[in-house]
GROMACS .gro file of C-alpha atoms in nm:
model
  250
    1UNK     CA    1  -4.399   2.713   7.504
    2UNK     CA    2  -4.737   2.844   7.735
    3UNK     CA    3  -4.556   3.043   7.906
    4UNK     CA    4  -4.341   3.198   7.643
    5UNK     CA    5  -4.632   3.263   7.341
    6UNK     CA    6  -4.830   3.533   7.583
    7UNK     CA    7  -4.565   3.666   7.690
    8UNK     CA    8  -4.418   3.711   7.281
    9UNK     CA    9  -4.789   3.827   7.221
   10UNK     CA   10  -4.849   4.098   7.486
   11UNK     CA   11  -4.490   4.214   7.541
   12UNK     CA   12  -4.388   4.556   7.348
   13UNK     CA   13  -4.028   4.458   7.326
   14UNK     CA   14  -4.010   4.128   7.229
   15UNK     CA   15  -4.194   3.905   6.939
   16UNK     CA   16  -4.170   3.566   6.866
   17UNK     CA   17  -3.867   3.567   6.614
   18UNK     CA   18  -3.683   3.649   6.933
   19UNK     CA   19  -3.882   3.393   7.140
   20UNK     CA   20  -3.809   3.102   6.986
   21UNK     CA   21  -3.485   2.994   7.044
   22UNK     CA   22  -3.600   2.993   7.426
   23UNK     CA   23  -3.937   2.827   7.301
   24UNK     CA   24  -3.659   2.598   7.144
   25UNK     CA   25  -3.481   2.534   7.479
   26UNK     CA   26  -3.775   2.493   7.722
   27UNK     CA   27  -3.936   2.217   7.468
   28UNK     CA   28  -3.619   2.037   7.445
   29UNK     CA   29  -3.578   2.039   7.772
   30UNK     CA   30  -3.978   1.887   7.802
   31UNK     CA   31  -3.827   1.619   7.573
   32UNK     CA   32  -3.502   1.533   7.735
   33UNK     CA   33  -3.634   1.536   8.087
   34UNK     CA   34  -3.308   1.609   8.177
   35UNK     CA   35  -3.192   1.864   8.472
   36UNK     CA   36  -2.856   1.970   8.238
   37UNK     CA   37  -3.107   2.118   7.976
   38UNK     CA   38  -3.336   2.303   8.225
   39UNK     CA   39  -3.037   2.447   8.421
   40UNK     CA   40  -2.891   2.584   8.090
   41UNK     CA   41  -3.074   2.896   8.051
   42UNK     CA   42  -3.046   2.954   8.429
   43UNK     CA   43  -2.668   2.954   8.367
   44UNK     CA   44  -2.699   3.228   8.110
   45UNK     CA   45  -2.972   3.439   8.376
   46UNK     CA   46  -2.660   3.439   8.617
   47UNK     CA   47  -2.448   3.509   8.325
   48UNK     CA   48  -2.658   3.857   8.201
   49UNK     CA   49  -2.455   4.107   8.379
   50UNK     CA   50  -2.177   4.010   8.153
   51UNK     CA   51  -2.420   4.051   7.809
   52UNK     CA   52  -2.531   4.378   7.944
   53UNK     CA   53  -2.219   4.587   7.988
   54UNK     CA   54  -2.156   4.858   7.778
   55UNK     CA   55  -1.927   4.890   7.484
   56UNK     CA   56  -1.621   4.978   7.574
   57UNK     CA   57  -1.505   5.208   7.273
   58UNK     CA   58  -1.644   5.357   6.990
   59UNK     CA   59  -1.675   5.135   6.627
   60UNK     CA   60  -1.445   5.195   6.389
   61UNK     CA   61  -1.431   5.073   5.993
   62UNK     CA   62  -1.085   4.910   5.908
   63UNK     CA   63  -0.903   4.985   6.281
   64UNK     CA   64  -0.791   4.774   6.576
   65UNK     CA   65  -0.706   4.921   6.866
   66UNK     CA   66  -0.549   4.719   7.190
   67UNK     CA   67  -0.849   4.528   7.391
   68UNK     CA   68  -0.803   4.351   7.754
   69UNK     CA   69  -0.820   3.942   7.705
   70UNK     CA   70  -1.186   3.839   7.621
   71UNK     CA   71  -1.262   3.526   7.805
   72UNK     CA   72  -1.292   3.205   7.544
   73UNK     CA   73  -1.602   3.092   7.735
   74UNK     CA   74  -1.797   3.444   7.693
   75UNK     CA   75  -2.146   3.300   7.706
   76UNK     CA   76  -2.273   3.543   7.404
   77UNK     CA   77  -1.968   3.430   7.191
   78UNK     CA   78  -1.935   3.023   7.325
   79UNK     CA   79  -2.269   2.915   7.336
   80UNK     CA   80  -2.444   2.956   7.024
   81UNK     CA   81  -2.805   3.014   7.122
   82UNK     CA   82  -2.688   3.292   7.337
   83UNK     CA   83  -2.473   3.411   7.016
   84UNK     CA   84  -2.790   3.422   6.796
   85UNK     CA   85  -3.019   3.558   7.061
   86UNK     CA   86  -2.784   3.847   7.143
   87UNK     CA   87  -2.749   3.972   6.788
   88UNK     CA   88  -3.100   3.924   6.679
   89UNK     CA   89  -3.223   4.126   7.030
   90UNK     CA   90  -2.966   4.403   6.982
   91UNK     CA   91  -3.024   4.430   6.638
   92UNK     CA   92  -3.384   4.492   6.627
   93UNK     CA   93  -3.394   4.660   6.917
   94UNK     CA   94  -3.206   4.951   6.698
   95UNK     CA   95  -3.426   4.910   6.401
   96UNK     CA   96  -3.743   4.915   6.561
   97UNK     CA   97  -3.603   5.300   6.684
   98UNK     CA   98  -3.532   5.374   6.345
   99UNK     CA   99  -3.888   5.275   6.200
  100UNK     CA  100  -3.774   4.961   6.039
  101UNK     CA  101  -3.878   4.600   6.087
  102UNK     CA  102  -3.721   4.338   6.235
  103UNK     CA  103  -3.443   4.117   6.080
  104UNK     CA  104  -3.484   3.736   6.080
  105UNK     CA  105  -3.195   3.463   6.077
  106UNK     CA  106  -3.074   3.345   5.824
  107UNK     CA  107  -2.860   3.074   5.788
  108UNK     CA  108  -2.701   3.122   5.411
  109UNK     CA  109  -2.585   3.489   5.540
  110UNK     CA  110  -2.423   3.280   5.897
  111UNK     CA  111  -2.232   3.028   5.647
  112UNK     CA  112  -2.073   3.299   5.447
  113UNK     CA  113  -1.937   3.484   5.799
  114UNK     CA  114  -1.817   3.186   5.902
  115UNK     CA  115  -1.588   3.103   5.571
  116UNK     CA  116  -1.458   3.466   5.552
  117UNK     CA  117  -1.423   3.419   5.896
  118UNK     CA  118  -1.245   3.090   5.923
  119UNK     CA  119  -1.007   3.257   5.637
  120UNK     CA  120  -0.958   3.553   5.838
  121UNK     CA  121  -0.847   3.367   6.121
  122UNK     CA  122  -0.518   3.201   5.907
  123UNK     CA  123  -0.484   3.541   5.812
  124UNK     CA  124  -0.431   3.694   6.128
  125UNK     CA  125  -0.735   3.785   6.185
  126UNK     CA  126  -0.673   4.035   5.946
  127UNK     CA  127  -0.904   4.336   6.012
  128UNK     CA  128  -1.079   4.427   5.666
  129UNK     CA  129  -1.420   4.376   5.493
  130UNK     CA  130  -1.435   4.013   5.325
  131UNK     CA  131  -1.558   4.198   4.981
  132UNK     CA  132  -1.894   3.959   4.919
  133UNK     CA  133  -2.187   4.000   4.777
  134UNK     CA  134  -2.382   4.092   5.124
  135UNK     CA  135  -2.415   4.421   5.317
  136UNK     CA  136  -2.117   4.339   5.558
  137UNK     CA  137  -2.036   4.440   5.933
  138UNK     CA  138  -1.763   4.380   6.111
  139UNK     CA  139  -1.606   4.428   6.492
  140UNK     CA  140  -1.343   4.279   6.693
  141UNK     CA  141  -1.244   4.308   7.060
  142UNK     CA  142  -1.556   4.338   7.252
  143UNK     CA  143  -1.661   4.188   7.551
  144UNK     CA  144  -1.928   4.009   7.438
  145UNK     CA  145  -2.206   4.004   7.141
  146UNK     CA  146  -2.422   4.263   7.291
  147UNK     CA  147  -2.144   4.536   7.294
  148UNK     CA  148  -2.048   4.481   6.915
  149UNK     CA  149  -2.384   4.536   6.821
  150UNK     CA  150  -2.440   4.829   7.013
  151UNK     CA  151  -2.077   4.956   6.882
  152UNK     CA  152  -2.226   4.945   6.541
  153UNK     CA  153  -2.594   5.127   6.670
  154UNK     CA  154  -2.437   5.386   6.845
  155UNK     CA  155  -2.302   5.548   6.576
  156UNK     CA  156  -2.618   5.701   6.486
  157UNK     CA  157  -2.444   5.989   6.713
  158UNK     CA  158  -2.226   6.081   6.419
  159UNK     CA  159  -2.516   6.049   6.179
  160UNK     CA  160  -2.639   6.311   6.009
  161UNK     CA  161  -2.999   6.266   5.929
  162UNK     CA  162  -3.006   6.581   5.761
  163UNK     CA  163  -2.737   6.533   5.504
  164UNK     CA  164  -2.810   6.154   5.432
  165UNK     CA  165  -2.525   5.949   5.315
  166UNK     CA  166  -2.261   5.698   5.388
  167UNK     CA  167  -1.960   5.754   5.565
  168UNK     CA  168  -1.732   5.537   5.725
  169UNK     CA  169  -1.784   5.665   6.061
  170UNK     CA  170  -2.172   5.540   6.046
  171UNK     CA  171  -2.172   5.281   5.807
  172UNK     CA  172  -2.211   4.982   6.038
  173UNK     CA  173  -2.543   5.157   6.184
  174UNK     CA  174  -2.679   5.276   5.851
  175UNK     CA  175  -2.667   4.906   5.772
  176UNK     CA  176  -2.797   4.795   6.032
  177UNK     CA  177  -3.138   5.006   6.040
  178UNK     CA  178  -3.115   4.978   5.711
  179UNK     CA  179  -3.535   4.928   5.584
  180UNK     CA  180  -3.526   4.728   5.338
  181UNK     CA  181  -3.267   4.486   5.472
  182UNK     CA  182  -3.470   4.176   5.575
  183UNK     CA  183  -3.210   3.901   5.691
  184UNK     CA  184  -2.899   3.893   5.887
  185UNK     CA  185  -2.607   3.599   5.930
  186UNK     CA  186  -2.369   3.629   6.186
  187UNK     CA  187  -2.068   3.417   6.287
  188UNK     CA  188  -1.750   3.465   6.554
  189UNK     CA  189  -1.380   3.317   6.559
  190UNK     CA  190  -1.155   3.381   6.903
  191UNK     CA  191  -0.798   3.507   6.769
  192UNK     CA  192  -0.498   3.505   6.918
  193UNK     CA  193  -0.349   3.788   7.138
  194UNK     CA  194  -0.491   4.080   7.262
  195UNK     CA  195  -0.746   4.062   6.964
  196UNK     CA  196  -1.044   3.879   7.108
  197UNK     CA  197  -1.334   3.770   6.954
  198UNK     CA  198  -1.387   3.852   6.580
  199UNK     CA  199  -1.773   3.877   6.459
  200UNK     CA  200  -1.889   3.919   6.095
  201UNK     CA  201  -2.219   4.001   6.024
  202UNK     CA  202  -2.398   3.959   5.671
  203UNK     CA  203  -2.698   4.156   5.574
  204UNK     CA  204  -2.963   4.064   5.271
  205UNK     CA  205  -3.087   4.324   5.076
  206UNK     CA  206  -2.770   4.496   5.133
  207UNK     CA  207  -2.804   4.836   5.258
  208UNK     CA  208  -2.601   5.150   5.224
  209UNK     CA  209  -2.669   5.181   4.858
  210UNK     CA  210  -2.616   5.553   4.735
  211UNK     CA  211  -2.907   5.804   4.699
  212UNK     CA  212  -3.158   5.563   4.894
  213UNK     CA  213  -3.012   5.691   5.244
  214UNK     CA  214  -3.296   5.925   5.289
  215UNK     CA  215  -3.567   5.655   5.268
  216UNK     CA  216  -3.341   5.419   5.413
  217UNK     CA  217  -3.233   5.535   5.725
  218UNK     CA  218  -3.471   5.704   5.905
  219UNK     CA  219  -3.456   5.938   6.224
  220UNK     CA  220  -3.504   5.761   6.584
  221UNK     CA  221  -3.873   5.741   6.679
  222UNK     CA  222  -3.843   5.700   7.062
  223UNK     CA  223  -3.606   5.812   7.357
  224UNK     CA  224  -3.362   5.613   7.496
  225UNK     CA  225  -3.023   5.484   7.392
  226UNK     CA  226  -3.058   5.132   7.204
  227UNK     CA  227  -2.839   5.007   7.538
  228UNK     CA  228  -3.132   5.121   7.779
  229UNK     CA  229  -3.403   4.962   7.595
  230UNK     CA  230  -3.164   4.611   7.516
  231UNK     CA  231  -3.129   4.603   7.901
  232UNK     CA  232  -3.489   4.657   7.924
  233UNK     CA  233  -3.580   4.401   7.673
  234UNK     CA  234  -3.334   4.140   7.837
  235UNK     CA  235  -3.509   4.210   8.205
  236UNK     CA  236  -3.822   4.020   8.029
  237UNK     CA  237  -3.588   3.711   7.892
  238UNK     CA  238  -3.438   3.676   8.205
  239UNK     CA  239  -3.786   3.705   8.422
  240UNK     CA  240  -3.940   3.459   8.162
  241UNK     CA  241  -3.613   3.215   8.183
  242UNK     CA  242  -3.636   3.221   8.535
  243UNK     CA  243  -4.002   3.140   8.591
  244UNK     CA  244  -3.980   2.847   8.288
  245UNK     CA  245  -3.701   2.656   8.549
  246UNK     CA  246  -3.860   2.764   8.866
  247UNK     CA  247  -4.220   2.560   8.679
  248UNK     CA  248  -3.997   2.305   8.566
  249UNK     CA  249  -3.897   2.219   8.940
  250UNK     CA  250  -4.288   2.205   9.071
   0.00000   0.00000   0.00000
């Protein structure tokens, strides 16, 4: 935990909502004394190429279209830490461009994904919004965590800030930079096929509520695609990762 706090503190792109699940590993691993625990976030530093790839196509609302076979042991969708970190990274990464705050877990909003998810998933994996009480994304078919999210952010390039509404061609980023939103849930199921992994995310206050768009969703305040500053932001996980295990072995 020294080596993470300063580093949460001082660092412009991360803060220690995002620190602590790795605050969580290193202190387990203090506890457990054990070698598996330390080398575990050492597997997921050789493992980042994989998080960082782009998406490979554009979101879409209620649409599947053919995907190559997503590996059942994609760190980002298997291991659950990884999961959480991914979303929670990506996610703010986008909001903090769009002037809003950052989005903490929570695990009410993860519960419902996973039983709309878990129905979905008898279903078919039937592609279509579960219809609950939360602000509600959805994707299917990426290659990992990382590109879902940024399938959803990237749609700000359809956005029109000047005519602020919803659409369904930018409704997953309007809700996800979405102000007063506060919370976010997220769970994953692997379906069968070509299909891949499915990931539901919930959102509390819901956003995309009509005529509060203009507040709401607010124009990008710095350069960069939300991709380039997510690989930037990841650089410092995987430095700080790194140096945690190489302590842990002196």
């Amino acid at each position: 935990m020294r080596l993470c706090w300063p580093l949460c503190r001082h660092s412009p792109f991360l803060n220690v909502n995002r620190c602590s699940y790795f605050e969580l590993l290193y202190t387990s691993a203090c506890l457990l004394h054990g070698i598996t625990m330390i080398l575990t976030p050492l597997s997921s530093l050789f493992l980042l190429p994989l998080l960082l790839q782009p998406a490979a196509a554009a979101a879409a609302t209620v649409t599947v279209t053919a995907a190559p076979s997503i590996p059942s042991k994609e760190p980002s969708y298997s291991k659950r830490y990884v999961f959480t970190s991914a979303v929670l990274n990506s996610t703010n990464t986008y909001r903090a461009q769009h002037n809003a705050s950052s989005l903490t877990w929570n695990a009410t909003l993860a519960s419902f994904a996973a039983s709309y998810l878990e129905a979905a998933q008898k279903d078919d994996c039937k592609f279509e919004h579960s219809g609950g009480p939360y602000g509600e994304n959805i994707a299917i078919g990426y290659a990992n965590a990382t590109a879902a999210m940024e399938a959803w952010g990237d749609e700000r390039k359809e956005y029109s800030f000047g005519k602020p509404g919803f659409d369904h061609g930018t409704g997953h980023f309007t809700q996800l930079v979405w102000k007063d939103t506060t919370t976010v849930g997220c769970e994953r199921v692997l379906c069968e096929g070509v299909k891949g992994w499915f990931v539901a995310c919930e959102y509390w206050p819901r956003g995309n509520v009509q005529g509060e768009f203009g507040d709401e969703v607010q124009k990008q305040v710095e350069s960069g695609s939300g991709a380039e500053r997510l690989r930037a932001e990841l650089g410092l996980v995987a430095m700080a990762t790194a140096m945690a295990v190489w302590l842990s072995w002196m």
